[in-house]
CSV table of N, CA and C in Angstrom, one decimal:
chain,number,residue,atom,x,y,z
A,1,UNK,N,-0.3,-1.5,9.9
A,1,UNK,CA,-1.2,-0.4,9.5
A,1,UNK,C,-0.7,0.2,8.1
A,2,UNK,N,-1.5,0.3,7.1
A,2,UNK,CA,-1.1,0.7,5.9
A,2,UNK,C,-1.5,2.1,5.7
A,3,UNK,N,-0.5,3.1,5.5
A,3,UNK,CA,-1.0,4.6,5.3
A,3,UNK,C,-1.1,5.0,3.9
A,4,UNK,N,-2.0,5.5,3.4
A,4,UNK,CA,-2.2,5.9,2.0
A,4,UNK,C,-1.5,7.3,1.7
A,5,UNK,N,-1.4,8.1,2.7
A,5,UNK,CA,-0.6,9.5,2.5
A,5,UNK,C,0.6,9.7,3.3
A,6,UNK,N,1.5,10.5,2.9
A,6,UNK,CA,2.5,10.9,3.9
A,6,UNK,C,2.1,11.5,5.2
A,7,UNK,N,1.1,12.2,5.2
A,7,UNK,CA,0.6,12.8,6.3
A,7,UNK,C,0.1,11.8,7.3
A,8,UNK,N,-0.6,10.7,6.8
A,8,UNK,CA,-1.0,9.7,7.8
A,8,UNK,C,0.1,8.9,8.3
A,9,UNK,N,1.1,8.6,7.3
A,9,UNK,CA,2.3,7.9,7.7
A,9,UNK,C,2.9,8.8,8.9
A,10,UNK,N,3.2,9.9,8.7
A,10,UNK,CA,3.9,10.7,9.7
A,10,UNK,C,3.0,10.8,11.0
A,11,UNK,N,1.8,10.7,11.0
A,11,UNK,CA,1.0,10.6,12.2
A,11,UNK,C,1.1,9.2,12.9
A,12,UNK,N,1.5,8.4,12.2
A,12,UNK,CA,1.5,6.8,12.6
A,12,UNK,C,2.6,6.4,13.2
A,13,UNK,N,4.1,7.2,12.7
A,13,UNK,CA,5.2,6.6,13.2
A,13,UNK,C,5.7,7.5,14.5
A,14,UNK,N,6.6,6.8,15.2
A,14,UNK,CA,7.1,7.7,16.3
A,14,UNK,C,7.7,8.8,15.9
A,15,UNK,N,8.0,9.9,16.9
A,15,UNK,CA,8.6,11.0,16.7
A,15,UNK,C,10.1,11.0,16.1
A,16,UNK,N,10.7,10.0,16.6
A,16,UNK,CA,12.2,9.9,16.2
A,16,UNK,C,12.4,8.4,15.7
A,17,UNK,N,13.5,8.0,15.1
A,17,UNK,CA,13.9,6.7,14.9
A,17,UNK,C,14.1,6.6,13.5
A,18,UNK,N,14.7,5.5,13.0
A,18,UNK,CA,14.9,5.3,11.6
A,18,UNK,C,13.7,4.8,11.0
A,19,UNK,N,13.6,5.1,9.4
A,19,UNK,CA,12.6,4.6,8.6
A,19,UNK,C,13.3,3.7,7.5
A,20,UNK,N,12.7,2.5,7.3
A,20,UNK,CA,13.3,1.8,6.2
A,20,UNK,C,12.6,1.9,4.8
A,21,UNK,N,13.4,1.9,3.7
A,21,UNK,CA,12.8,2.0,2.4
A,21,UNK,C,13.1,0.6,1.7
A,22,UNK,N,12.0,0.2,1.1
A,22,UNK,CA,12.2,-1.0,0.2
A,22,UNK,C,11.9,-0.9,-1.3
A,23,UNK,N,12.8,-1.4,-2.0
A,23,UNK,CA,12.5,-1.6,-3.5
A,23,UNK,C,12.1,-2.9,-3.8
A,24,UNK,N,10.8,-3.3,-3.9
A,24,UNK,CA,10.4,-4.7,-4.0
A,24,UNK,C,10.6,-5.1,-5.4
A,25,UNK,N,11.4,-6.1,-5.8
A,25,UNK,CA,11.5,-6.6,-7.1
A,25,UNK,C,11.0,-8.2,-7.1
A,26,UNK,N,11.0,-8.7,-8.3
A,26,UNK,CA,10.5,-10.1,-8.2
A,26,UNK,C,11.5,-11.0,-7.8
A,27,UNK,N,12.7,-10.6,-7.8
A,27,UNK,CA,14.0,-11.6,-7.5
A,27,UNK,C,14.6,-11.2,-6.3
A,28,UNK,N,14.7,-9.7,-6.1
A,28,UNK,CA,15.4,-9.1,-5.0
A,28,UNK,C,14.4,-8.2,-4.3
A,29,UNK,N,14.9,-7.7,-3.0
A,29,UNK,CA,14.3,-6.8,-2.2
A,29,UNK,C,15.5,-5.8,-1.9
A,30,UNK,N,15.6,-4.5,-2.4
A,30,UNK,CA,16.6,-3.5,-2.0
A,30,UNK,C,16.0,-2.8,-0.8
A,31,UNK,N,17.1,-2.6,0.2
A,31,UNK,CA,16.9,-2.2,1.4
A,31,UNK,C,17.6,-0.9,1.8
A,32,UNK,N,17.1,0.2,2.2
A,32,UNK,CA,17.8,1.4,2.7
A,32,UNK,C,17.1,1.7,4.1
A,33,UNK,N,18.0,2.5,4.7
A,33,UNK,CA,17.6,2.9,6.1
A,33,UNK,C,17.9,4.4,6.2
A,34,UNK,N,17.1,5.1,6.9
A,34,UNK,CA,17.4,6.6,7.3
A,34,UNK,C,18.1,6.7,8.4
A,35,UNK,N,18.7,7.8,8.7
A,35,UNK,CA,19.3,8.0,9.9
A,35,UNK,C,18.1,8.4,11.0
A,36,UNK,N,18.6,8.5,12.2
A,36,UNK,CA,17.6,8.6,13.4
A,36,UNK,C,16.8,9.9,13.2
A,37,UNK,N,17.5,11.0,12.7
A,37,UNK,CA,17.0,12.3,12.4
A,37,UNK,C,15.9,12.4,11.1
A,38,UNK,N,16.0,11.3,10.3
A,38,UNK,CA,15.2,11.1,9.1
A,38,UNK,C,15.6,12.1,8.1
A,39,UNK,N,16.9,12.4,7.9
A,39,UNK,CA,17.3,13.4,6.9
A,39,UNK,C,18.1,12.8,5.6
A,40,UNK,N,18.7,11.6,5.9
A,40,UNK,CA,19.4,11.0,4.9
A,40,UNK,C,19.2,9.4,4.8
A,41,UNK,N,18.9,9.0,3.6
A,41,UNK,CA,18.7,7.6,3.3
A,41,UNK,C,20.0,7.0,2.7
A,42,UNK,N,20.2,5.9,3.4
A,42,UNK,CA,21.5,5.0,3.1
A,42,UNK,C,21.3,3.8,2.5
A,43,UNK,N,21.8,3.3,1.5
A,43,UNK,CA,21.5,2.0,1.0
A,43,UNK,C,22.2,1.0,1.9
A,44,UNK,N,21.5,-0.1,2.4
A,44,UNK,CA,21.9,-1.1,3.2
A,44,UNK,C,22.3,-2.5,2.5
A,45,UNK,N,21.5,-3.1,2.0
A,45,UNK,CA,21.7,-4.3,1.4
A,45,UNK,C,20.5,-4.9,0.4
A,46,UNK,N,20.9,-5.9,-0.4
A,46,UNK,CA,19.9,-6.4,-1.2
A,46,UNK,C,19.5,-7.7,-0.8
A,47,UNK,N,18.3,-8.1,-0.6
A,47,UNK,CA,17.9,-9.4,0.0
A,47,UNK,C,17.4,-10.2,-1.3
A,48,UNK,N,18.1,-11.4,-1.5
A,48,UNK,CA,17.6,-12.4,-2.5
A,48,UNK,C,16.2,-12.9,-2.0
A,49,UNK,N,15.1,-12.7,-2.8
A,49,UNK,CA,13.9,-13.3,-2.5
A,49,UNK,C,13.8,-14.8,-2.6
A,50,UNK,N,13.2,-15.2,-1.5
A,50,UNK,CA,13.0,-16.8,-1.4
A,50,UNK,C,11.4,-16.8,-1.3
A,51,UNK,N,10.8,-17.4,-0.1
A,51,UNK,CA,9.4,-17.3,0.1
A,51,UNK,C,9.1,-16.2,1.0
A,52,UNK,N,7.8,-15.9,0.9
A,52,UNK,CA,7.4,-14.5,1.6
A,52,UNK,C,7.7,-14.6,3.1
A,53,UNK,N,7.5,-15.7,3.8
A,53,UNK,CA,7.8,-16.0,5.2
A,53,UNK,C,9.3,-15.6,5.7
A,54,UNK,N,10.0,-16.3,4.6
A,54,UNK,CA,11.7,-16.1,4.8
A,54,UNK,C,12.0,-14.6,4.6
A,55,UNK,N,11.5,-13.9,3.6
A,55,UNK,CA,11.7,-12.5,3.3
A,55,UNK,C,11.1,-11.7,4.5
A,56,UNK,N,10.0,-12.0,4.9
A,56,UNK,CA,9.5,-11.1,6.0
A,56,UNK,C,10.2,-11.4,7.3
A,57,UNK,N,10.8,-12.6,7.6
A,57,UNK,CA,11.5,-12.7,8.8
A,57,UNK,C,12.8,-12.0,8.7
A,58,UNK,N,13.4,-12.0,7.6
A,58,UNK,CA,14.6,-11.2,7.4
A,58,UNK,C,14.3,-9.6,7.6
A,59,UNK,N,13.2,-9.1,7.0
A,59,UNK,CA,12.8,-7.9,7.2
A,59,UNK,C,12.5,-7.5,8.6
A,60,UNK,N,11.8,-8.3,9.4
A,60,UNK,CA,11.6,-8.2,10.7
A,60,UNK,C,12.8,-8.1,11.6
A,61,UNK,N,13.8,-9.0,11.3
A,61,UNK,CA,15.0,-8.8,11.9
A,61,UNK,C,15.8,-7.6,11.8
A,62,UNK,N,15.7,-7.1,10.5
A,62,UNK,CA,16.5,-5.8,10.2
A,62,UNK,C,15.7,-4.7,10.9
A,63,UNK,N,14.4,-4.6,10.8
A,63,UNK,CA,13.6,-3.5,11.3
A,63,UNK,C,13.9,-3.4,12.9
A,64,UNK,N,14.0,-4.7,13.6
A,64,UNK,CA,14.0,-4.5,15.0
A,64,UNK,C,15.4,-4.3,15.3
A,65,UNK,N,16.4,-4.8,14.7
A,65,UNK,CA,17.8,-4.5,15.0
A,65,UNK,C,18.1,-3.0,15.0
A,66,UNK,N,17.5,-2.5,13.9
A,66,UNK,CA,17.8,-1.0,13.7
A,66,UNK,C,16.8,0.0,14.3
A,67,UNK,N,15.9,-0.6,15.0
A,67,UNK,CA,14.8,0.1,15.7
A,67,UNK,C,13.9,1.0,14.8
A,68,UNK,N,13.5,0.5,13.7
A,68,UNK,CA,12.8,1.2,12.7
A,68,UNK,C,11.4,1.5,13.2
A,69,UNK,N,11.0,2.8,12.7
A,69,UNK,CA,9.6,3.1,13.1
A,69,UNK,C,8.6,3.1,12.1
A,70,UNK,N,9.0,2.8,10.7
A,70,UNK,CA,8.0,2.5,9.8
A,70,UNK,C,8.7,2.2,8.5
A,71,UNK,N,8.1,1.9,7.5
A,71,UNK,CA,8.4,1.3,6.2
A,71,UNK,C,7.9,1.8,5.2
A,72,UNK,N,8.7,2.4,4.1
A,72,UNK,CA,8.2,3.0,2.9
A,72,UNK,C,8.6,1.9,1.7
A,73,UNK,N,7.5,1.5,1.0
A,73,UNK,CA,7.6,0.6,-0.1
A,73,UNK,C,7.5,1.5,-1.4
A,74,UNK,N,8.4,1.2,-2.3
A,74,UNK,CA,8.4,1.8,-3.5
A,74,UNK,C,7.2,1.2,-4.3
A,75,UNK,N,6.3,2.1,-4.9
A,75,UNK,CA,5.1,1.7,-5.6
A,75,UNK,C,5.4,1.9,-7.2
A,76,UNK,N,5.5,0.7,-7.8
A,76,UNK,CA,6.1,0.8,-9.4
A,76,UNK,C,4.8,1.1,-10.2
A,77,UNK,N,4.6,2.5,-10.2
A,77,UNK,CA,3.4,3.0,-11.1
A,77,UNK,C,3.9,2.9,-12.6
A,78,UNK,N,2.9,3.0,-13.3
A,78,UNK,CA,3.2,3.1,-14.8
A,78,UNK,C,3.6,4.5,-15.1
A,79,UNK,N,4.2,4.8,-16.1
A,79,UNK,CA,4.6,6.1,-16.6
A,79,UNK,C,3.4,7.2,-16.8
A,80,UNK,N,2.2,6.5,-17.0
A,80,UNK,CA,1.0,7.5,-17.2
A,80,UNK,C,0.4,7.7,-15.8
A,81,UNK,N,0.9,7.2,-14.8
A,81,UNK,CA,0.3,7.3,-13.5
A,81,UNK,C,-0.7,6.3,-13.0
A,82,UNK,N,-0.9,5.4,-13.9
A,82,UNK,CA,-1.8,4.3,-13.6
A,82,UNK,C,-1.1,3.2,-12.8
A,83,UNK,N,-1.9,2.4,-12.2
A,83,UNK,CA,-1.3,1.2,-11.4
A,83,UNK,C,-1.6,-0.1,-12.2
A,84,UNK,N,-0.6,-1.1,-12.4
A,84,UNK,CA,-0.6,-2.1,-13.1
A,84,UNK,C,-0.4,-3.3,-12.4
A,85,UNK,N,0.0,-4.3,-12.8
A,85,UNK,CA,0.0,-5.7,-12.1
A,85,UNK,C,1.3,-5.6,-11.0
A,86,UNK,N,2.3,-4.9,-11.3
A,86,UNK,CA,3.3,-4.8,-10.3
A,86,UNK,C,2.9,-4.0,-9.1
A,87,UNK,N,2.2,-3.1,-9.2
A,87,UNK,CA,1.5,-2.2,-8.1
A,87,UNK,C,0.7,-3.2,-7.4
A,88,UNK,N,-0.2,-3.9,-7.9
A,88,UNK,CA,-1.1,-4.7,-7.2
A,88,UNK,C,-0.2,-5.8,-6.4
A,89,UNK,N,0.9,-6.3,-7.0
A,89,UNK,CA,1.7,-7.2,-6.2
A,89,UNK,C,2.4,-6.5,-4.9
A,90,UNK,N,2.8,-5.3,-5.1
A,90,UNK,CA,3.4,-4.6,-4.1
A,90,UNK,C,2.3,-4.2,-3.0
A,91,UNK,N,1.2,-3.9,-3.4
A,91,UNK,CA,0.0,-3.5,-2.3
A,91,UNK,C,-0.2,-5.0,-1.5
A,92,UNK,N,-0.1,-6.0,-2.3
A,92,UNK,CA,-0.5,-7.4,-1.7
A,92,UNK,C,0.7,-7.7,-0.6
A,93,UNK,N,2.0,-7.6,-1.0
A,93,UNK,CA,3.1,-7.6,-0.2
A,93,UNK,C,2.9,-6.9,1.0
A,94,UNK,N,2.5,-5.6,0.8
A,94,UNK,CA,2.3,-4.7,2.1
A,94,UNK,C,1.4,-5.1,3.0
A,95,UNK,N,0.1,-5.8,2.4
A,95,UNK,CA,-1.0,-6.3,3.2
A,95,UNK,C,-0.4,-7.6,4.1
A,96,UNK,N,0.3,-8.4,3.4
A,96,UNK,CA,0.8,-9.6,4.2
A,96,UNK,C,1.9,-9.2,5.2
A,97,UNK,N,2.6,-8.0,4.7
A,97,UNK,CA,3.8,-7.7,5.7
A,97,UNK,C,3.2,-7.2,7.0
A,98,UNK,N,2.1,-6.3,6.8
A,98,UNK,CA,1.5,-5.7,8.0
A,98,UNK,C,1.0,-6.7,9.0
A,99,UNK,N,0.7,-7.9,8.7
A,99,UNK,CA,0.1,-8.9,9.6
A,99,UNK,C,1.4,-9.4,10.5
A,100,UNK,N,2.6,-9.3,9.9
A,100,UNK,CA,3.9,-9.9,10.6
A,100,UNK,C,4.7,-8.9,11.2
A,101,UNK,N,4.8,-7.6,10.6
A,101,UNK,CA,5.6,-6.5,11.3
A,101,UNK,C,4.7,-5.6,11.6
A,102,UNK,N,4.7,-5.2,13.0
A,102,UNK,CA,3.9,-4.2,13.6
A,102,UNK,C,4.3,-2.7,13.3
A,103,UNK,N,4.5,-2.3,12.2
A,103,UNK,CA,4.9,-0.9,11.8
A,103,UNK,C,4.1,-0.3,10.7
A,104,UNK,N,3.9,0.9,10.9
A,104,UNK,CA,3.3,1.5,9.8
A,104,UNK,C,3.9,1.4,8.5
A,105,UNK,N,3.3,1.2,7.4
A,105,UNK,CA,3.7,1.0,6.0
A,105,UNK,C,3.2,2.0,5.1
A,106,UNK,N,3.8,2.6,4.3
A,106,UNK,CA,3.4,3.5,3.2
A,106,UNK,C,4.0,3.1,1.9
A,107,UNK,N,3.5,3.9,0.9
A,107,UNK,CA,4.0,3.8,-0.5
A,107,UNK,C,4.7,5.1,-1.0
A,108,UNK,N,5.6,5.0,-1.8
A,108,UNK,CA,6.1,6.3,-2.5
A,108,UNK,C,6.3,5.7,-4.0
A,109,UNK,N,5.9,6.7,-4.9
A,109,UNK,CA,6.0,6.5,-6.3
A,109,UNK,C,7.5,6.4,-6.7
A,110,UNK,N,7.7,5.1,-7.3
A,110,UNK,CA,9.2,4.8,-7.6
A,110,UNK,C,9.6,4.9,-8.8
A,111,UNK,N,8.6,5.7,-9.8
A,111,UNK,CA,9.0,5.9,-11.3
A,111,UNK,C,10.4,6.4,-11.3
A,112,UNK,N,11.2,5.8,-12.1
A,112,UNK,CA,12.5,6.2,-12.5
A,112,UNK,C,13.6,6.3,-11.3
A,113,UNK,N,13.3,5.6,-10.2
A,113,UNK,CA,14.3,5.4,-9.1
A,113,UNK,C,15.5,4.6,-9.6
A,114,UNK,N,15.2,3.6,-10.2
A,114,UNK,CA,16.2,2.7,-10.6
A,114,UNK,C,17.1,3.3,-11.8
A,115,UNK,N,16.4,4.1,-12.6
A,115,UNK,CA,17.1,5.0,-13.6
A,115,UNK,C,18.1,5.8,-12.9
A,116,UNK,N,17.4,6.6,-12.0
A,116,UNK,CA,18.4,7.5,-11.3
A,116,UNK,C,19.6,6.7,-10.4
A,117,UNK,N,19.2,5.7,-9.9
A,117,UNK,CA,20.3,4.8,-9.3
A,117,UNK,C,21.4,4.5,-10.2
A,118,UNK,N,20.9,3.9,-11.3
A,118,UNK,CA,21.9,3.5,-12.4
A,118,UNK,C,22.7,4.7,-13.0
A,119,UNK,N,22.1,5.8,-13.1
A,119,UNK,CA,22.9,7.1,-13.5
A,119,UNK,C,24.0,7.5,-12.4
A,120,UNK,N,23.6,7.3,-11.3
A,120,UNK,CA,24.4,7.7,-10.2
A,120,UNK,C,25.7,6.8,-10.1
A,121,UNK,N,25.4,5.5,-10.3
A,121,UNK,CA,26.4,4.5,-10.2
A,121,UNK,C,27.3,4.6,-11.3
A,122,UNK,N,26.7,4.8,-12.6
A,122,UNK,CA,27.6,5.1,-13.8
A,122,UNK,C,28.6,6.4,-13.6
A,123,UNK,N,27.9,7.4,-13.0
A,123,UNK,CA,28.7,8.6,-12.6
A,123,UNK,C,29.9,8.3,-11.8
A,124,UNK,N,29.5,7.4,-10.8
A,124,UNK,CA,30.7,7.1,-9.9
A,124,UNK,C,31.7,6.0,-10.5
A,125,UNK,N,31.5,5.7,-11.8
A,125,UNK,CA,32.4,4.8,-12.4
A,125,UNK,C,32.4,3.4,-11.8
A,126,UNK,N,31.1,3.1,-11.6
A,126,UNK,CA,31.0,1.7,-10.7
A,126,UNK,C,31.0,0.5,-12.0
A,127,UNK,N,31.7,-0.5,-11.7
A,127,UNK,CA,31.7,-1.6,-12.7
A,127,UNK,C,30.5,-2.2,-13.0
A,128,UNK,N,30.2,-2.7,-14.0
A,128,UNK,CA,28.8,-3.4,-14.4
A,128,UNK,C,28.4,-4.6,-13.4
A,129,UNK,N,29.5,-5.3,-12.9
A,129,UNK,CA,29.1,-6.4,-11.9
A,129,UNK,C,28.8,-5.8,-10.7
A,130,UNK,N,29.6,-4.7,-10.2
A,130,UNK,CA,29.1,-4.0,-9.1
A,130,UNK,C,27.8,-3.4,-9.0
A,131,UNK,N,27.5,-2.6,-10.2
A,131,UNK,CA,26.1,-1.9,-10.4
A,131,UNK,C,25.0,-3.1,-10.2
A,132,UNK,N,25.2,-4.2,-10.7
A,132,UNK,CA,24.2,-5.4,-10.6
A,132,UNK,C,24.0,-5.9,-9.2
A,133,UNK,N,25.1,-5.7,-8.4
A,133,UNK,CA,25.1,-6.0,-6.9
A,133,UNK,C,24.3,-5.0,-6.1
A,134,UNK,N,24.5,-3.9,-6.4
A,134,UNK,CA,24.0,-2.8,-5.5
A,134,UNK,C,22.9,-2.1,-6.0
A,135,UNK,N,22.4,-2.1,-7.3
A,135,UNK,CA,21.3,-1.3,-7.9
A,135,UNK,C,20.1,-1.3,-7.1
A,136,UNK,N,19.7,-2.3,-6.5
A,136,UNK,CA,18.4,-2.5,-5.8
A,136,UNK,C,18.4,-1.7,-4.6
A,137,UNK,N,19.5,-1.9,-3.8
A,137,UNK,CA,19.4,-1.1,-2.5
A,137,UNK,C,19.8,0.4,-2.8
A,138,UNK,N,20.5,0.8,-3.8
A,138,UNK,CA,20.6,2.2,-4.1
A,138,UNK,C,19.2,2.9,-4.6
A,139,UNK,N,18.4,2.0,-5.3
A,139,UNK,CA,17.1,2.4,-5.8
A,139,UNK,C,16.3,2.7,-4.4
A,140,UNK,N,16.5,1.6,-3.7
A,140,UNK,CA,15.7,1.9,-2.4
A,140,UNK,C,16.0,3.1,-1.6
A,141,UNK,N,17.2,3.6,-1.7
A,141,UNK,CA,17.6,4.8,-1.0
A,141,UNK,C,17.0,6.0,-1.7
A,142,UNK,N,16.9,5.9,-3.1
A,142,UNK,CA,16.1,7.0,-3.8
A,142,UNK,C,14.7,7.1,-3.3
A,143,UNK,N,14.0,5.9,-3.3
A,143,UNK,CA,12.7,5.9,-2.9
A,143,UNK,C,12.6,6.5,-1.4
A,144,UNK,N,13.3,6.0,-0.5
A,144,UNK,CA,13.2,6.5,0.9
A,144,UNK,C,13.6,8.0,1.0
A,145,UNK,N,14.6,8.4,0.2
A,145,UNK,CA,14.9,9.9,0.3
A,145,UNK,C,13.8,10.6,-0.1
A,146,UNK,N,13.0,10.1,-1.1
A,146,UNK,CA,11.9,11.0,-1.7
A,146,UNK,C,10.9,11.3,-0.5
A,147,UNK,N,10.6,10.0,0.2
A,147,UNK,CA,9.6,10.1,1.3
A,147,UNK,C,10.3,11.1,2.4
A,148,UNK,N,11.5,10.9,2.8
A,148,UNK,CA,12.1,11.7,3.8
A,148,UNK,C,12.0,13.3,3.4
A,149,UNK,N,12.3,13.6,2.0
A,149,UNK,CA,12.3,14.9,1.7
A,149,UNK,C,10.8,15.5,1.7
A,150,UNK,N,9.8,14.6,1.4
A,150,UNK,CA,8.5,15.1,1.5
A,150,UNK,C,8.0,15.3,2.9
A,151,UNK,N,8.4,14.4,3.7
A,151,UNK,CA,8.1,14.7,5.2
A,151,UNK,C,8.6,15.9,5.7
A,152,UNK,N,10.0,16.2,5.5
A,152,UNK,CA,10.6,17.4,5.8
A,152,UNK,C,9.8,18.7,5.3
A,153,UNK,N,9.3,18.5,4.1
A,153,UNK,CA,8.5,19.6,3.4
A,153,UNK,C,7.1,19.9,4.2
A,154,UNK,N,6.4,18.9,4.6
A,154,UNK,CA,5.2,18.8,5.3
A,154,UNK,C,5.5,19.4,6.7
A,155,UNK,N,6.6,19.0,7.3
A,155,UNK,CA,6.9,19.5,8.7
A,155,UNK,C,7.1,21.1,8.6
A,156,UNK,N,7.9,21.4,7.6
A,156,UNK,CA,8.1,23.0,7.4
A,156,UNK,C,7.1,23.8,7.1
A,157,UNK,N,5.9,23.2,6.6
A,157,UNK,CA,4.8,23.9,6.3
A,157,UNK,C,3.9,24.1,7.5
A,158,UNK,N,4.1,23.4,8.5
A,158,UNK,CA,3.2,23.6,9.6
A,158,UNK,C,3.9,24.4,10.8
């Protein structure tokens, strides 16, 4: 099930359990997971993309193993807020993924998430080689943390 708003996503996921965040690239998929209380996003790993079926099987294994209740996909919006070809590819990936993984899926505007991740890694004095290895799953954690913070805000308003 694809949920277009954070409110719809919150209504579709179980009360507790981890949430996965994905930074979908053309070569890799960065993966982050929340804690069971859904307060902190942690970078997990970067998957080298192969074919969709192989990528989806790896994601299914990860989400099953970690008892994930929902998936947040970073949506690569243009800086002016419009959706371009990369957004269309991400939405197509979500439609294909929903057929194979029985979890609610939603999107989070990922503008500047990679820039923020790069800045954090530079501040941590991470080597160029190491930054290249971890940038995607660190960016996934920024995407997921944005959704977790939004969900907490919505819960606090009610």
